[in-house]
């Protein structure tokens, strides 16, 4: 029989920490903590498999579940010494979600389950605290009606008028009416009346009574947690994080303990090391007389955990270390035990009830890229982990964040800080402020840099948080939703910035800081490492001069097998890539010399060539163009001295270089001494219906061999000139858009001719390699033949994806979102290589190519070359290198090393 | 040791008729005729392998060849009783080419080899005919200097001033000076002096002496034949005919016999049946006192072979049957023996020397499509061949010719015949006359229908003959170059039309018939079946009502395994295809209802839909469009009653339907009640960079499901309406441009919904099939998944070729010729499927698809479906059907039957 329910409590558990797929991360770790002898409120976990079963049964529980739950509940009661639903001394429980992988705030939780007219008197009697009991009851009603009765039933209230909002307003109206400042001012009588009013409102709004039965509440809670797996927010989050829809969530039913039973009670969240910086200090926040949700929701600014980690922001607040030294000592021991046990930084939740410490959760803590890097290096030093483990501890995309810009400190000094908050996500951000997720998304779609400003964030904001450059909130602590999510994504983030106020002026929302009014769209700058807010634009700079980063990357390179080259077409980019550890250039696009700065002169020569009316005219124009090509190729090879530089011959169709607007056409006509009509006619003649599949790449060289010959000649001359200076250029010549080995053979003849001539001219040997892009399916299929002439293959997986999917990259915007949304495609295949089709073709081509030429060098250039998943695939199929943009070189190095380490396992 | 030289003569031979790959067609058949005991002048064949060897040795003979040739020459001398180079009784020989497959006139021949100062006196003494000897000598000098000394040496004379032209002019100047009418008026003395003058001119023009040594002449001849394999004309011909360049030619060195030794000598060409009509009559032409080249070149109008085949054109000329009854009887017996031996119509060449018959050649005769059909049917009747052989006797492309139009007889009756000629290629042609191959090619490139008119044709004209619609010559007989080539290609052709004269008026070439002057570009009509020429345009009609054609196709269908469907989008095309034997419609393109006649109304509804601003507006426009779709699909299904009709959902991107020019935009704006600006903006919004890979096919239905739903609904309604009438429609719905089974699944839900609704509305079941186009590589690679939802695959190999090659069909004109010319591609992959890449993908997809669904129906639609080579491939990989345009249906049926028969072997 399938076991669906796993008990834990009192130093024993049915499960353990290895069972996260089945029990979810939370459930597995609760079991593990029990086994480690830690004080965990007893309870049980309903498995993720049962969740899947539930959905497969169309939202019904498997019939055996009830008996299993009853059995586990009885065992829990036995451990805790109280009975669920008991009128004398009732046990209350929570229902919490717990998936394999943390999805903070994306699924539902119901606390205080078991409170009803039958149990309330007993609990009052037992606790002697009727105010506490009614407060717990009003929390239960608020949560349950929202989560179980409304959301889980799929009721979609009008925007901003769900039951939760209504009950919140009733609470707040009451406080206003009574002139209370805080929830704690509410009396037992207030709360009792409020509960009654809540239940009436629930009945009215949702058409159903709030259930007055402990068991009914329990099953409602279990079902709501299951259903929340397929809630809109959870689905959106999984889409962003790439979590499969069929994993399901476990449900943890656990005895309630209360941090809000007075001043000997408290609740808190802590990390075994600082998740923002990686510093090896026990770090956390706590609130006296509070429930856990109060810390996470960021409603009250929490206290620091200990003296060592106090900051300017919270120095005035009492630490747990001072307030409850014994409990703090116990907690500190536990966190050390957990870190040593799991050999990684732990994120823990605890509650202190009447002076007794209870552990509610432990898990691997999320951290910034910087923290990940520092912790990995520290833990090697401490002997906690080995180098290979350290390499796997930094996610490749976190490097992106480490390499992200910070505010330039000189510029920053000159600016005035308008507000201060908690430094929740390090780095710098500059952008226009928007006050809603919706507004931020729209602005980002317009191409703006965006800072999302919120009073506090909630899971509804995730998409806006995802796209913003920086995040600023008025409330919340370092462990608030905003801080957790921002850190997870490596965003620059400042939270708890309480100088921020919001209002509406002329129907427009505005932000007010110290009386100054800011509209949406105003440029702000954030220093997320220090929590400083500026109402101006500040210059940014990159953060590559980090010594630990360099040390870490040295370790990374020890385990990497895949070469990492870069795509660069000028000396500046080449130098930048070298700094990032590029081992050469995998893609130098000759046409890039006709774009951007200093391109006017070569572009005019190119256009002259395009407008030539005979081979002679073309050759003469090409001769004028040649010195520019020599210079461009030479100066980049100079920077890359001693390393390969792969030159791709002119790739785009010629019409891309012909001016379209009448003014420029007239200018060109003047320059070339021809009529505007001739310019226009040549343009029309070159026009193509589908230029992506038109007269481009090697096809140009087949029709106009002189164009290829000039490029060969220029590259060899550039190389020879450097050799004369005593340098060591390694040119590799790459023929693009090939479909047949005959194209390569024909070009090899042209190439050899120029090579021979230039060698003769200079009087010494000029080494080079000859290869091709494999980017058209036919070339991949015939790779065994292509390898007869090619010494290397560079896979153009971007174009190959276009051909394999029949997706024009320039045109897919019209439908790609529909494809992702409808789950037709799991992701954009231009971002991550589709292993089953494009990847399979690359794999086949490598195998076929090596059958012909065992020494064939193979690599990939283009955007997949900087994507960690694609890099892993490239490693697996045995490519020699990937080539990516300079800023992605470290990411590629790390992804390659991780792939090699994963391979060993 | 490799045997390079094969002897034949006197009823024996080293080789035989099966060795055509090694000995060439001519050599193999000479050997076979010897073995059959026929009178063949002795000689030997140098193998095609030796030709390849010769080229591989850079144009040098393998060293063993000389000894082998000498040995064979000695054996030949022994048989013929004369010695080559002998001063008393010299043997003369010819050197002729002979490839595996006939290439009429494309390679070189040298006759009379062995005449030189040493042998001339002996031959005069022996023949007592000095005039004959000097005539033979001047022919040798003319041929040898042209073929061996000029062409084979690669000397490219200025246009029209090669050595041959110069010697011809000397001959013609002499005749004018002497006031001679014909070559036969030349005296011994004239010829002797002419030979001397020729030799001086040869020396002067080519810088070398004409070789006065028999052996030197022989080797010169052998080399020239080898080299002519790689001559410009031969290469052009091979390109057109698809003959591989590496086959090489054999060289046949054969004892000369002379048809020009007086009035007991003659020469002729004959066919065992009529090659134009297929009539079972021994048919041919002969000339008294002439060499074979005189017949083929068409210089003199030849005599008919026998009484039975005389025509109005040659009734006045004496037949061989009457002139030399004994020889005729011998020849007639031989042709019957040959036909019975080879079981096919024979094309034979013979010479009568001094009353003795010599066979110079026999081969399978070329024939028109009509003749091929008639002969195949006759030979079945005669028991000469079986049905399967008969099926293989008509080339699929010959059917095209049978189905070609003829002049409409009613219109023809009303027109006046301006000239009459020999009916060399049947059928009718209407077009503008051009007098040069060059002019004809240019006109055809402009899209004109062209009639090429020449005094006589020569191999330099082949490209013009290839592209013309009809061919008309002033000279030559039924076996002239023009007639042979035209018949080979199924062209309408009239030869020997001696009323034609040519002149030049105002620097323009003109044609003159009975004093009436015609300039280039004048429209003429030809009746190639009767040899009638008209100077006006006459209506044409198709020739499908041929009873034998129907009988033949019935036999064809007995052996065919592949289904043949058609591509048709309207009732007319469907009816035409049915007449041609289509078994259903494999491709009905819904978008075709928006093009052409009666499309205004549906197009305006479609445009309204495109300009809709909301789902509601779109749905409403689609509702207006639906009745048109119902009608279009219903009426075609009505014609195809009982047979499947495959409807492809709307395929092109929407911008194809948006008007581009301002006037039409204004009109549309008026119609839709929106501004021109809105029309234009929508157009710009829909514009795509690469529309081939854009928002089209199923992608439209993913974004706008209502577009697909309307089409589903319309098809089911159309079907239901026919069912109500008692008909049996078989709609099959095909989803285009798919890349994922999810697209199919999502559409299946839409389809089922409409299906259910329409079934409910009508109250009965509506059968249909659901399938997809496989045209994007990803769909082919994932075919196992596609087959989960698809009941059939229809391969869109046109688009698949675009994707696999990265060739935009609309844009390849810029380079495809360069690709063929440079041998990068052996043929245009859009005409014939590339088996190694596109074909391999289709094969893989079929296998993968059938793994999932063993009953999966598979077919191909698009142009490859009408290409015989591609059809053979489709048969081989086990497709269920091909679908092609109506006019290609019979071709597909035949190609499919031939593939099945070839399979059995």
Short mmCIF file of C-alpha atoms in Angstrom, two decimals, chain A residues 528-756:
data_model
loop_
_atom_site.label_atom_id
_atom_site.label_comp_id
_atom_site.label_asym_id
_atom_site.label_seq_id
_atom_site.Cartn_x
_atom_site.Cartn_y
_atom_site.Cartn_z
CA UNK A 528 21.07 48.10 -2.61
CA UNK A 529 24.24 47.23 -0.74
CA UNK A 530 23.81 50.12 1.70
CA UNK A 531 20.09 50.81 1.49
CA UNK A 532 20.49 54.35 0.12
CA UNK A 533 17.88 56.01 -2.08
CA UNK A 534 18.60 58.92 -4.47
CA UNK A 535 16.14 60.98 -6.51
CA UNK A 536 18.53 61.39 -9.42
CA UNK A 537 20.48 59.32 -11.92
CA UNK A 538 23.88 58.14 -10.68
CA UNK A 539 26.57 56.60 -12.88
CA UNK A 540 27.12 52.86 -12.44
CA UNK A 541 30.28 50.78 -12.72
CA UNK A 542 30.94 47.07 -12.95
CA UNK A 543 32.08 44.96 -10.10
CA UNK A 544 34.68 42.72 -11.66
CA UNK A 545 37.58 43.72 -9.47
CA UNK A 546 36.44 41.35 -6.75
CA UNK A 547 39.39 39.29 -5.55
CA UNK A 548 37.26 36.43 -4.29
CA UNK A 549 35.53 36.28 -7.65
CA UNK A 550 38.90 35.81 -9.32
CA UNK A 551 39.88 33.09 -6.81
CA UNK A 552 36.56 31.35 -7.26
CA UNK A 553 36.85 31.41 -11.04
CA UNK A 554 40.34 29.92 -10.76
CA UNK A 555 38.83 26.99 -8.89
CA UNK A 556 36.03 26.80 -11.44
CA UNK A 557 38.56 26.51 -14.27
CA UNK A 558 40.22 23.54 -12.56
CA UNK A 559 37.11 21.45 -13.16
CA UNK A 560 35.96 22.80 -16.48
CA UNK A 561 36.52 20.78 -19.66
CA UNK A 562 34.70 22.92 -22.20
CA UNK A 563 36.63 25.83 -23.68
CA UNK A 564 35.05 29.26 -23.33
CA UNK A 565 35.54 31.75 -26.14
CA UNK A 566 33.83 35.01 -26.79
CA UNK A 567 31.92 36.78 -29.52
CA UNK A 568 33.72 40.05 -30.17
CA UNK A 569 34.28 42.19 -33.21
CA UNK A 570 36.53 44.94 -31.95
CA UNK A 571 39.54 45.41 -29.67
CA UNK A 572 37.48 46.85 -26.80
CA UNK A 573 35.12 43.90 -26.56
CA UNK A 574 38.03 41.53 -27.00
CA UNK A 575 39.88 43.17 -24.09
CA UNK A 576 36.77 43.04 -21.91
CA UNK A 577 36.32 39.35 -22.69
CA UNK A 578 39.96 38.61 -21.90
CA UNK A 579 39.45 40.19 -18.47
CA UNK A 580 36.55 37.80 -17.99
CA UNK A 581 38.70 34.82 -18.93
CA UNK A 582 37.88 34.25 -22.60
CA UNK A 583 40.27 31.83 -24.27
CA UNK A 584 39.89 33.35 -27.71
CA UNK A 585 37.26 34.68 -30.06
CA UNK A 586 34.74 32.18 -31.37
CA UNK A 587 32.87 34.66 -33.51
CA UNK A 588 34.19 37.81 -35.14
CA UNK A 589 31.47 39.08 -37.47
CA UNK A 590 33.16 40.93 -40.30
CA UNK A 591 29.99 42.88 -41.08
CA UNK A 592 30.12 44.56 -37.70
CA UNK A 593 32.75 46.93 -39.07
CA UNK A 594 29.96 48.44 -41.17
CA UNK A 595 27.82 49.33 -38.18
CA UNK A 596 28.35 51.86 -35.39
CA UNK A 597 31.19 54.27 -34.88
CA UNK A 598 33.94 54.73 -37.49
CA UNK A 599 31.89 52.73 -39.98
CA UNK A 600 31.16 55.54 -42.45
CA UNK A 601 34.20 55.06 -44.62
CA UNK A 602 34.20 51.26 -44.93
CA UNK A 603 30.42 51.30 -45.39
CA UNK A 604 30.73 53.70 -48.30
CA UNK A 605 33.32 51.39 -49.92
CA UNK A 606 31.03 48.43 -49.36
CA UNK A 607 28.15 50.27 -50.98
CA UNK A 608 30.34 51.14 -53.91
CA UNK A 609 31.05 47.43 -54.26
CA UNK A 610 27.36 46.62 -54.06
CA UNK A 611 26.60 49.09 -56.84
CA UNK A 612 29.38 47.85 -59.11
CA UNK A 613 28.17 46.96 -62.59
CA UNK A 614 30.93 44.55 -63.50
CA UNK A 615 33.42 42.22 -61.89
CA UNK A 616 36.13 44.82 -62.56
CA UNK A 617 34.23 47.58 -60.78
CA UNK A 618 33.49 45.23 -57.93
CA UNK A 619 37.10 44.14 -57.60
CA UNK A 620 38.23 47.75 -57.61
CA UNK A 621 35.76 48.70 -54.86
CA UNK A 622 36.85 45.65 -52.88
CA UNK A 623 40.46 46.77 -53.17
CA UNK A 624 39.50 50.07 -51.61
CA UNK A 625 37.66 48.26 -48.84
CA UNK A 626 40.46 45.79 -48.09
CA UNK A 627 42.67 48.07 -45.91
CA UNK A 628 39.74 48.61 -43.56
CA UNK A 629 39.22 44.88 -43.21
CA UNK A 630 42.94 44.40 -42.62
CA UNK A 631 42.88 46.99 -39.86
CA UNK A 632 39.74 45.66 -38.17
CA UNK A 633 40.91 42.07 -38.13
CA UNK A 634 44.50 42.94 -37.22
CA UNK A 635 43.70 45.10 -34.22
CA UNK A 636 41.41 42.53 -32.67
CA UNK A 637 43.94 39.75 -33.25
CA UNK A 638 46.54 42.00 -31.62
CA UNK A 639 44.49 42.15 -28.42
CA UNK A 640 43.90 38.38 -28.56
CA UNK A 641 47.56 37.67 -29.24
CA UNK A 642 48.36 33.98 -28.96
CA UNK A 643 44.71 32.98 -28.90
CA UNK A 644 42.43 31.89 -31.75
CA UNK A 645 40.27 34.48 -33.45
CA UNK A 646 37.50 33.04 -35.60
CA UNK A 647 36.50 35.30 -38.47
CA UNK A 648 33.13 34.72 -40.01
CA UNK A 649 32.94 35.95 -43.61
CA UNK A 650 30.40 38.61 -44.50
CA UNK A 651 27.05 37.11 -43.54
CA UNK A 652 24.01 39.35 -44.18
CA UNK A 653 22.37 39.77 -47.57
CA UNK A 654 23.74 42.83 -49.37
CA UNK A 655 20.46 44.75 -49.23
CA UNK A 656 21.00 45.23 -45.53
CA UNK A 657 23.68 47.75 -46.43
CA UNK A 658 21.70 49.66 -49.04
CA UNK A 659 20.14 52.85 -47.70
CA UNK A 660 16.34 52.83 -47.63
CA UNK A 661 15.39 56.44 -47.06
CA UNK A 662 15.46 58.88 -49.99
CA UNK A 663 17.89 61.30 -48.40
CA UNK A 664 20.54 58.69 -47.82
CA UNK A 665 19.92 57.28 -51.28
CA UNK A 666 20.59 60.72 -52.74
CA UNK A 667 23.75 61.00 -50.70
CA UNK A 668 24.96 57.64 -51.91
CA UNK A 669 24.15 58.52 -55.51
CA UNK A 670 26.26 61.67 -55.16
CA UNK A 671 29.10 59.73 -53.62
CA UNK A 672 29.12 57.08 -56.32
CA UNK A 673 28.40 59.45 -59.16
CA UNK A 674 25.30 57.55 -60.25
CA UNK A 675 21.64 58.48 -60.36
CA UNK A 676 19.25 58.12 -57.46
CA UNK A 677 17.20 55.90 -59.71
CA UNK A 678 20.13 53.53 -60.08
CA UNK A 679 20.60 53.43 -56.33
CA UNK A 680 16.94 52.72 -55.84
CA UNK A 681 16.77 50.10 -58.56
CA UNK A 682 19.73 48.22 -57.14
CA UNK A 683 17.99 48.29 -53.78
CA UNK A 684 14.80 46.91 -55.28
CA UNK A 685 16.72 44.31 -57.22
CA UNK A 686 18.35 43.10 -54.02
CA UNK A 687 15.11 43.13 -52.03
CA UNK A 688 14.20 39.72 -50.65
CA UNK A 689 10.95 38.23 -49.43
CA UNK A 690 12.64 36.13 -46.73
CA UNK A 691 16.11 37.59 -46.30
CA UNK A 692 16.95 35.12 -43.55
CA UNK A 693 16.94 32.40 -46.20
CA UNK A 694 18.18 34.54 -49.04
CA UNK A 695 21.36 35.50 -50.82
CA UNK A 696 23.69 35.65 -47.85
CA UNK A 697 26.69 34.02 -46.23
CA UNK A 698 28.65 31.70 -48.47
CA UNK A 699 26.05 32.22 -51.18
CA UNK A 700 27.43 35.71 -51.75
CA UNK A 701 30.87 34.23 -52.25
CA UNK A 702 29.57 31.66 -54.72
CA UNK A 703 28.04 34.40 -56.85
CA UNK A 704 30.78 36.95 -56.25
CA UNK A 705 33.94 34.98 -55.41
CA UNK A 706 35.91 38.23 -55.34
CA UNK A 707 34.09 39.25 -52.16
CA UNK A 708 35.35 36.17 -50.36
CA UNK A 709 38.83 36.45 -51.85
CA UNK A 710 39.23 39.98 -50.54
CA UNK A 711 38.30 38.85 -47.04
CA UNK A 712 40.73 35.93 -47.14
CA UNK A 713 43.46 38.25 -48.35
CA UNK A 714 42.75 40.87 -45.70
CA UNK A 715 42.82 38.34 -42.87
CA UNK A 716 46.11 36.85 -44.06
CA UNK A 717 47.65 40.30 -44.48
CA UNK A 718 46.49 41.30 -41.00
CA UNK A 719 48.00 38.13 -39.61
CA UNK A 720 51.26 38.60 -41.51
CA UNK A 721 51.63 42.17 -40.30
CA UNK A 722 51.29 41.03 -36.70
CA UNK A 723 53.76 38.22 -37.27
CA UNK A 724 56.22 40.82 -38.56
CA UNK A 725 55.84 42.60 -35.25
CA UNK A 726 56.72 39.36 -33.47
CA UNK A 727 53.16 38.57 -32.36
CA UNK A 728 51.36 35.25 -32.64
CA UNK A 729 48.01 35.61 -34.34
CA UNK A 730 45.83 32.52 -34.79
CA UNK A 731 43.23 33.35 -37.42
CA UNK A 732 40.50 30.82 -38.05
CA UNK A 733 38.33 31.38 -41.07
CA UNK A 734 34.71 30.39 -40.85
CA UNK A 735 32.36 30.06 -43.81
CA UNK A 736 28.75 30.82 -42.90
CA UNK A 737 25.36 29.51 -44.09
CA UNK A 738 26.81 26.45 -45.82
CA UNK A 739 24.60 23.61 -47.05
CA UNK A 740 27.12 21.54 -49.03
CA UNK A 741 30.77 20.57 -48.85
CA UNK A 742 31.13 21.84 -52.39
CA UNK A 743 30.69 25.37 -51.09
CA UNK A 744 33.56 24.74 -48.72
CA UNK A 745 35.71 23.20 -51.43
CA UNK A 746 35.13 26.09 -53.82
CA UNK A 747 35.97 28.58 -51.09
CA UNK A 748 39.02 26.59 -50.03
CA UNK A 749 40.43 27.04 -53.52
CA UNK A 750 39.85 30.80 -53.31
CA UNK A 751 41.33 30.83 -49.81
CA UNK A 752 44.42 28.83 -50.71
CA UNK A 753 45.11 31.13 -53.63
CA UNK A 754 45.12 34.23 -51.44
CA UNK A 755 47.01 32.43 -48.70
CA UNK A 756 49.76 31.43 -51.10
#
